[in-house]
Amino acid sequence: MTGELSPIDKAKFVAAKRAADFVEDGMRVGLGTGSTAAWLVRCLGEMVRDEGLKFKGVPTSTRTAELAREVGIEVISLDEAKWLDLTIDGADEFDTDLNLIKGGGGALLQEKIVATASDQMVVITDAGKEVETLGAFPLPVEVIPFGWQTTHALIEETLISMDVLGRSATLRMNGDRPYITDEGNHILDLHLQRIGNPRQLALVMNQMPGVVENGLFIDICDTVVIGYGDGRVEVRDINEGTVEHDRLDFVETDNLFTDLTD
């Protein structure tokens, strides 16, 4: 129940609830991965059930697909959709230009493919994710398993010439084994502390053999919906240059808050 939610979870919930209003009948919508995106899927499931909302969702991970089906959302593949009206996803960090770091949940490759195949990307987040300069959150880089240690060494060597403070990279683990993405790859987390030129770093990372994709989302996000623990919501549209403020009341909804495991 909402009364049991932490302030951060309340912030994620109101951001997701507000962003759900962007979804209209007949849309093809990319559904993100992570704790905030899970709130969105739950909110959209309620709208499908209670308001008759009809849309098709394209999940960015197997766990998002499972949750979407569980709450009654029609799930299709990106190949079936071909192009999307909208993608709504979370972020690990965002700056004033709405550049993002994503991939903390391990789904950065599918998330970036889906987001760039959309007319609009809306990011839902809590206020704590906003930073002046990207880089405090480790930057995920998805790499193929073959020769990953060589790729790891190449990345650390290349970082010497980049505008960053830290230069170490660690293999993401799942217990005592390497974390495996939905595409069967590994993730290296780059501990950079500060990224002075995100655009340059993103381009350089993706030119390396063995690197599949990086978690820098540059010029992809159009709108950010920021939630606060007291119910306030801020909506920033970088294309229109507008900032809107709203407040959402918490409504006790058993169906929405029961068994939310993400």
mmCIF file of C-alpha atoms in Angstrom:
data_model
loop_
_atom_site.group_PDB
_atom_site.id
_atom_site.type_symbol
_atom_site.label_atom_id
_atom_site.label_comp_id
_atom_site.label_asym_id
_atom_site.label_seq_id
_atom_site.Cartn_x
_atom_site.Cartn_y
_atom_site.Cartn_z
ATOM 1 C CA MET A 1 0.000 0.000 0.000
ATOM 2 C CA THR A 2 1.126 3.599 -0.616
ATOM 3 C CA GLY A 3 1.311 4.314 3.099
ATOM 4 C CA GLU A 4 4.109 1.757 3.340
ATOM 5 C CA LEU A 5 6.160 3.207 0.489
ATOM 6 C CA SER A 6 9.426 5.022 1.104
ATOM 7 C CA PRO A 7 9.706 8.625 -0.150
ATOM 8 C CA ILE A 8 11.821 7.426 -3.091
ATOM 9 C CA ASP A 9 9.232 4.813 -4.050
ATOM 10 C CA LYS A 10 6.480 7.432 -3.776
ATOM 11 C CA ALA A 11 8.503 9.687 -6.072
ATOM 12 C CA LYS A 12 8.916 6.875 -8.600
ATOM 13 C CA PHE A 13 5.219 6.063 -8.392
ATOM 14 C CA VAL A 14 3.960 9.624 -9.026
ATOM 15 C CA ALA A 15 6.407 10.040 -11.924
ATOM 16 C CA ALA A 16 5.172 6.797 -13.463
ATOM 17 C CA LYS A 17 1.534 7.699 -12.852
ATOM 18 C CA ARG A 18 1.956 11.088 -14.533
ATOM 19 C CA ALA A 19 3.871 9.599 -17.483
ATOM 20 C CA ALA A 20 1.120 7.036 -18.055
ATOM 21 C CA ASP A 21 -1.022 9.954 -19.256
ATOM 22 C CA PHE A 22 1.172 10.171 -22.369
ATOM 23 C CA VAL A 23 -0.170 6.806 -23.556
ATOM 24 C CA GLU A 24 -3.233 6.969 -25.811
ATOM 25 C CA ASP A 25 -5.458 4.405 -27.476
ATOM 26 C CA GLY A 26 -3.886 2.733 -30.483
ATOM 27 C CA MET A 27 -0.307 3.614 -29.611
ATOM 28 C CA ARG A 28 2.698 1.337 -29.844
ATOM 29 C CA VAL A 29 4.682 1.997 -26.681
ATOM 30 C CA GLY A 30 8.157 0.956 -25.587
ATOM 31 C CA LEU A 31 8.143 -0.213 -21.975
ATOM 32 C CA GLY A 32 11.360 0.313 -20.050
ATOM 33 C CA THR A 33 13.152 -1.838 -17.509
ATOM 34 C CA GLY A 34 13.864 -1.188 -13.836
ATOM 35 C CA SER A 35 12.077 -0.275 -10.633
ATOM 36 C CA THR A 36 10.549 2.985 -11.908
ATOM 37 C CA ALA A 37 9.485 1.389 -15.187
ATOM 38 C CA ALA A 38 7.806 -1.375 -13.182
ATOM 39 C CA TRP A 39 5.580 1.242 -11.549
ATOM 40 C CA LEU A 40 4.671 2.489 -15.028
ATOM 41 C CA VAL A 41 3.720 -0.982 -16.239
ATOM 42 C CA ARG A 42 1.512 -1.433 -13.169
ATOM 43 C CA CYS A 43 -0.167 1.941 -13.748
ATOM 44 C CA LEU A 44 -0.789 1.146 -17.412
ATOM 45 C CA GLY A 45 -2.170 -2.253 -16.481
ATOM 46 C CA GLU A 46 -4.743 -0.550 -14.251
ATOM 47 C CA MET A 47 -5.701 1.788 -17.098
ATOM 48 C CA VAL A 48 -6.137 -1.196 -19.428
ATOM 49 C CA ARG A 49 -8.355 -2.958 -16.924
ATOM 50 C CA ASP A 50 -10.319 -0.054 -15.450
ATOM 51 C CA GLU A 51 -10.454 2.502 -18.261
ATOM 52 C CA GLY A 52 -10.359 0.276 -21.345
ATOM 53 C CA LEU A 53 -7.067 1.704 -22.605
ATOM 54 C CA LYS A 54 -5.969 -0.182 -25.722
ATOM 55 C CA PHE A 55 -2.339 -0.073 -26.795
ATOM 56 C CA LYS A 56 0.490 -2.429 -27.679
ATOM 57 C CA GLY A 57 3.603 -2.612 -25.535
ATOM 58 C CA VAL A 58 7.129 -3.433 -26.671
ATOM 59 C CA PRO A 59 9.156 -4.500 -23.610
ATOM 60 C CA THR A 60 12.881 -3.846 -23.278
ATOM 61 C CA SER A 61 13.603 -6.988 -21.240
ATOM 62 C CA THR A 62 12.165 -10.388 -20.448
ATOM 63 C CA ARG A 63 11.200 -9.297 -16.928
ATOM 64 C CA THR A 64 9.298 -6.270 -18.233
ATOM 65 C CA ALA A 65 7.532 -8.536 -20.734
ATOM 66 C CA GLU A 66 6.498 -10.907 -17.953
ATOM 67 C CA LEU A 67 5.139 -8.082 -15.786
ATOM 68 C CA ALA A 68 3.302 -6.491 -18.726
ATOM 69 C CA ARG A 69 1.530 -9.739 -19.581
ATOM 70 C CA GLU A 70 0.728 -10.280 -15.909
ATOM 71 C CA VAL A 71 -1.134 -6.956 -15.685
ATOM 72 C CA GLY A 72 -2.999 -7.429 -18.975
ATOM 73 C CA ILE A 73 -0.986 -5.369 -21.448
ATOM 74 C CA GLU A 74 -0.813 -6.687 -25.017
ATOM 75 C CA VAL A 75 2.843 -7.417 -25.713
ATOM 76 C CA ILE A 76 4.393 -7.430 -29.187
ATOM 77 C CA SER A 77 7.971 -7.469 -30.464
ATOM 78 C CA LEU A 78 9.754 -4.493 -31.971
ATOM 79 C CA ASP A 79 9.868 -6.358 -35.283
ATOM 80 C CA GLU A 80 6.077 -6.604 -35.177
ATOM 81 C CA ALA A 81 5.674 -2.941 -34.213
ATOM 82 C CA LYS A 82 8.360 -1.719 -36.653
ATOM 83 C CA TRP A 83 8.178 1.805 -35.194
ATOM 84 C CA LEU A 84 6.882 3.188 -31.902
ATOM 85 C CA ASP A 85 4.890 6.260 -31.002
ATOM 86 C CA LEU A 86 6.455 6.537 -27.577
ATOM 87 C CA THR A 87 8.918 4.910 -25.200
ATOM 88 C CA ILE A 88 8.749 5.453 -21.440
ATOM 89 C CA ASP A 89 11.730 4.337 -19.385
ATOM 90 C CA GLY A 90 13.720 5.191 -16.288
ATOM 91 C CA ALA A 91 17.287 6.477 -15.986
ATOM 92 C CA ASP A 92 20.185 6.106 -13.580
ATOM 93 C CA GLU A 93 21.316 9.707 -14.142
ATOM 94 C CA PHE A 94 20.234 12.668 -16.251
ATOM 95 C CA ASP A 95 21.659 16.145 -16.796
ATOM 96 C CA THR A 96 20.087 19.479 -17.748
ATOM 97 C CA ASP A 97 20.318 18.609 -21.467
ATOM 98 C CA LEU A 98 18.428 15.349 -20.754
ATOM 99 C CA ASN A 99 21.430 13.222 -21.614
ATOM 100 C CA LEU A 100 21.251 9.975 -19.653
ATOM 101 C CA ILE A 101 23.167 7.122 -18.139
ATOM 102 C CA LYS A 102 21.134 3.920 -18.342
ATOM 103 C CA GLY A 103 21.841 0.251 -17.892
ATOM 104 C CA GLY A 104 21.862 -0.205 -14.143
ATOM 105 C CA GLY A 105 19.221 -2.865 -14.681
ATOM 106 C CA GLY A 106 21.289 -4.594 -17.349
ATOM 107 C CA ALA A 107 18.967 -3.910 -20.315
ATOM 108 C CA LEU A 108 20.759 -0.974 -21.957
ATOM 109 C CA LEU A 109 21.059 -2.574 -25.415
ATOM 110 C CA GLN A 110 17.366 -3.320 -25.887
ATOM 111 C CA GLU A 111 16.464 -0.049 -24.146
ATOM 112 C CA LYS A 112 18.525 2.000 -26.600
ATOM 113 C CA ILE A 113 17.233 0.116 -29.644
ATOM 114 C CA VAL A 114 13.631 0.632 -28.550
ATOM 115 C CA ALA A 115 14.121 4.283 -27.558
ATOM 116 C CA THR A 116 15.724 5.213 -30.879
ATOM 117 C CA ALA A 117 12.893 3.475 -32.750
ATOM 118 C CA SER A 118 10.358 5.849 -31.166
ATOM 119 C CA ASP A 119 8.908 9.211 -32.104
ATOM 120 C CA GLN A 120 9.310 10.322 -28.495
ATOM 121 C CA MET A 121 11.181 9.155 -25.399
ATOM 122 C CA VAL A 122 9.859 10.058 -21.952
ATOM 123 C CA VAL A 123 12.066 9.378 -18.939
ATOM 124 C CA ILE A 124 10.501 8.818 -15.523
ATOM 125 C CA THR A 125 12.679 9.365 -12.481
ATOM 126 C CA ASP A 126 12.976 10.715 -8.971
ATOM 127 C CA ALA A 127 14.687 14.025 -8.260
ATOM 128 C CA GLY A 128 17.796 12.319 -6.869
ATOM 129 C CA LYS A 129 18.826 11.155 -10.346
ATOM 130 C CA GLU A 130 19.491 14.689 -11.652
ATOM 131 C CA VAL A 131 23.176 15.650 -11.827
ATOM 132 C CA GLU A 132 25.138 18.618 -13.082
ATOM 133 C CA THR A 133 27.621 16.342 -14.849
ATOM 134 C CA LEU A 134 27.123 12.673 -15.718
ATOM 135 C CA GLY A 135 29.434 10.039 -14.310
ATOM 136 C CA ALA A 136 28.839 9.493 -10.606
ATOM 137 C CA PHE A 137 26.765 6.439 -11.537
ATOM 138 C CA PRO A 138 28.986 3.757 -13.121
ATOM 139 C CA LEU A 139 28.623 3.726 -16.900
ATOM 140 C CA PRO A 140 27.527 0.280 -18.157
ATOM 141 C CA VAL A 141 29.138 -1.013 -21.334
ATOM 142 C CA GLU A 142 27.809 -4.226 -22.866
ATOM 143 C CA VAL A 143 30.542 -6.453 -24.299
ATOM 144 C CA ILE A 144 30.555 -9.858 -25.952
ATOM 145 C CA PRO A 145 31.917 -12.689 -23.776
ATOM 146 C CA PHE A 146 34.625 -13.659 -26.276
ATOM 147 C CA GLY A 147 37.828 -11.874 -25.296
ATOM 148 C CA TRP A 148 36.085 -9.702 -22.729
ATOM 149 C CA GLN A 149 39.267 -9.309 -20.696
ATOM 150 C CA THR A 150 41.030 -7.905 -23.754
ATOM 151 C CA THR A 151 38.118 -5.539 -24.303
ATOM 152 C CA HIS A 152 38.313 -4.586 -20.633
ATOM 153 C CA ALA A 153 42.008 -3.700 -20.973
ATOM 154 C CA LEU A 154 41.391 -1.753 -24.187
ATOM 155 C CA ILE A 155 38.639 0.288 -22.535
ATOM 156 C CA GLU A 156 40.811 1.189 -19.541
ATOM 157 C CA GLU A 157 43.680 2.168 -21.858
ATOM 158 C CA THR A 158 41.385 4.327 -23.988
ATOM 159 C CA LEU A 159 39.972 6.106 -20.930
ATOM 160 C CA ILE A 160 43.406 7.639 -20.317
ATOM 161 C CA SER A 161 42.785 10.029 -23.216
ATOM 162 C CA MET A 162 39.153 10.761 -22.290
ATOM 163 C CA ASP A 163 37.837 13.676 -20.199
ATOM 164 C CA VAL A 164 36.955 11.577 -17.144
ATOM 165 C CA LEU A 165 38.154 11.456 -13.541
ATOM 166 C CA GLY A 166 38.127 7.695 -12.929
ATOM 167 C CA ARG A 167 39.403 5.042 -15.316
ATOM 168 C CA SER A 168 38.611 1.650 -13.784
ATOM 169 C CA ALA A 169 36.170 -0.900 -15.191
ATOM 170 C CA THR A 170 34.734 -3.900 -13.372
ATOM 171 C CA LEU A 171 32.893 -6.933 -14.659
ATOM 172 C CA ARG A 172 29.305 -6.974 -13.377
ATOM 173 C CA MET A 173 28.599 -10.122 -11.407
ATOM 174 C CA ASN A 174 25.482 -12.099 -10.555
ATOM 175 C CA GLY A 175 26.560 -13.858 -7.394
ATOM 176 C CA ASP A 176 29.775 -15.702 -8.178
ATOM 177 C CA ARG A 177 29.197 -15.660 -11.953
ATOM 178 C CA PRO A 178 29.296 -12.894 -14.558
ATOM 179 C CA TYR A 179 25.981 -11.143 -15.148
ATOM 180 C CA ILE A 180 24.469 -12.207 -18.473
ATOM 181 C CA THR A 181 22.235 -9.849 -20.454
ATOM 182 C CA ASP A 182 19.138 -10.910 -22.403
ATOM 183 C CA GLU A 183 21.388 -10.972 -25.473
ATOM 184 C CA GLY A 184 23.919 -13.271 -23.802
ATOM 185 C CA ASN A 185 26.588 -10.630 -23.221
ATOM 186 C CA HIS A 186 28.585 -9.321 -20.244
ATOM 187 C CA ILE A 187 28.526 -5.816 -18.767
ATOM 188 C CA LEU A 188 31.558 -3.792 -17.744
ATOM 189 C CA ASP A 189 30.769 -0.962 -15.318
ATOM 190 C CA LEU A 190 33.048 2.037 -15.841
ATOM 191 C CA HIS A 191 33.750 4.007 -12.649
ATOM 192 C CA LEU A 192 34.387 7.433 -14.167
ATOM 193 C CA GLN A 193 33.131 9.828 -11.441
ATOM 194 C CA ARG A 194 32.745 12.616 -14.010
ATOM 195 C CA ILE A 195 32.238 12.514 -17.794
ATOM 196 C CA GLY A 196 33.360 15.797 -19.309
ATOM 197 C CA ASN A 197 32.324 14.990 -22.890
ATOM 198 C CA PRO A 198 29.586 12.326 -22.971
ATOM 199 C CA ARG A 199 29.083 12.529 -26.735
ATOM 200 C CA GLN A 200 32.752 11.892 -27.479
ATOM 201 C CA LEU A 201 32.959 9.044 -24.970
ATOM 202 C CA ALA A 202 29.877 7.336 -26.396
ATOM 203 C CA LEU A 203 31.306 7.450 -29.919
ATOM 204 C CA VAL A 204 34.728 6.182 -28.868
ATOM 205 C CA MET A 205 33.322 3.313 -26.789
ATOM 206 C CA ASN A 206 31.180 2.035 -29.643
ATOM 207 C CA GLN A 207 34.132 1.977 -32.049
ATOM 208 C CA MET A 208 35.940 -0.666 -29.987
ATOM 209 C CA PRO A 209 35.891 -4.296 -31.140
ATOM 210 C CA GLY A 210 34.021 -6.349 -28.573
ATOM 211 C CA VAL A 211 31.823 -3.484 -27.394
ATOM 212 C CA VAL A 212 28.166 -3.954 -28.282
ATOM 213 C CA GLU A 213 26.703 -0.767 -26.814
ATOM 214 C CA ASN A 214 27.218 1.758 -24.022
ATOM 215 C CA GLY A 215 24.793 3.244 -21.521
ATOM 216 C CA LEU A 216 25.109 6.891 -22.603
ATOM 217 C CA PHE A 217 21.834 8.052 -24.162
ATOM 218 C CA ILE A 218 22.691 11.273 -26.000
ATOM 219 C CA ASP A 219 19.998 13.381 -27.739
ATOM 220 C CA ILE A 220 17.447 10.596 -27.317
ATOM 221 C CA CYS A 221 15.278 11.778 -24.413
ATOM 222 C CA ASP A 222 12.599 14.385 -25.227
ATOM 223 C CA THR A 223 10.810 14.732 -21.891
ATOM 224 C CA VAL A 224 11.645 13.942 -18.288
ATOM 225 C CA VAL A 225 8.997 13.419 -15.615
ATOM 226 C CA ILE A 226 10.474 13.970 -12.149
ATOM 227 C CA GLY A 227 8.643 12.694 -9.094
ATOM 228 C CA TYR A 228 8.985 13.832 -5.486
ATOM 229 C CA GLY A 229 8.153 12.001 -2.292
ATOM 230 C CA ASP A 230 5.392 14.452 -1.372
ATOM 231 C CA GLY A 231 3.451 13.851 -4.611
ATOM 232 C CA ARG A 232 4.822 16.749 -6.631
ATOM 233 C CA VAL A 233 5.672 16.101 -10.288
ATOM 234 C CA GLU A 234 7.741 18.190 -12.677
ATOM 235 C CA VAL A 235 7.550 17.656 -16.444
ATOM 236 C CA ARG A 236 10.347 19.119 -18.579
ATOM 237 C CA ASP A 237 10.075 19.090 -22.363
ATOM 238 C CA ILE A 238 13.455 19.879 -23.914
ATOM 239 C CA ASN A 239 12.021 20.383 -27.412
ATOM 240 C CA GLU A 240 9.318 22.853 -26.358
ATOM 241 C CA GLY A 241 11.434 24.392 -23.617
ATOM 242 C CA THR A 242 8.553 24.064 -21.153
ATOM 243 C CA VAL A 243 8.400 23.073 -17.492
ATOM 244 C CA GLU A 244 5.100 22.007 -15.921
ATOM 245 C CA HIS A 245 4.339 21.344 -12.264
ATOM 246 C CA ASP A 246 1.629 19.096 -10.895
ATOM 247 C CA ARG A 247 0.753 17.209 -7.735
ATOM 248 C CA LEU A 248 -0.750 13.734 -7.560
ATOM 249 C CA ASP A 249 -2.734 12.441 -4.616
ATOM 250 C CA PHE A 250 -1.918 8.959 -3.379
ATOM 251 C CA VAL A 251 -4.808 6.575 -3.816
ATOM 252 C CA GLU A 252 -4.772 3.242 -2.014
ATOM 253 C CA THR A 253 -4.969 0.622 -4.761
ATOM 254 C CA ASP A 254 -4.479 -2.980 -3.782
ATOM 255 C CA ASN A 255 -4.105 -4.217 -7.350
ATOM 256 C CA LEU A 256 -1.318 -1.747 -8.090
ATOM 257 C CA PHE A 257 0.856 -2.296 -5.046
ATOM 258 C CA THR A 258 0.417 -5.990 -4.285
ATOM 259 C CA ASP A 259 3.279 -8.285 -5.262
ATOM 260 C CA LEU A 260 5.391 -5.602 -6.937
ATOM 261 C CA THR A 261 8.723 -7.410 -6.906
ATOM 262 C CA ASP A 262 10.893 -5.259 -9.197
#
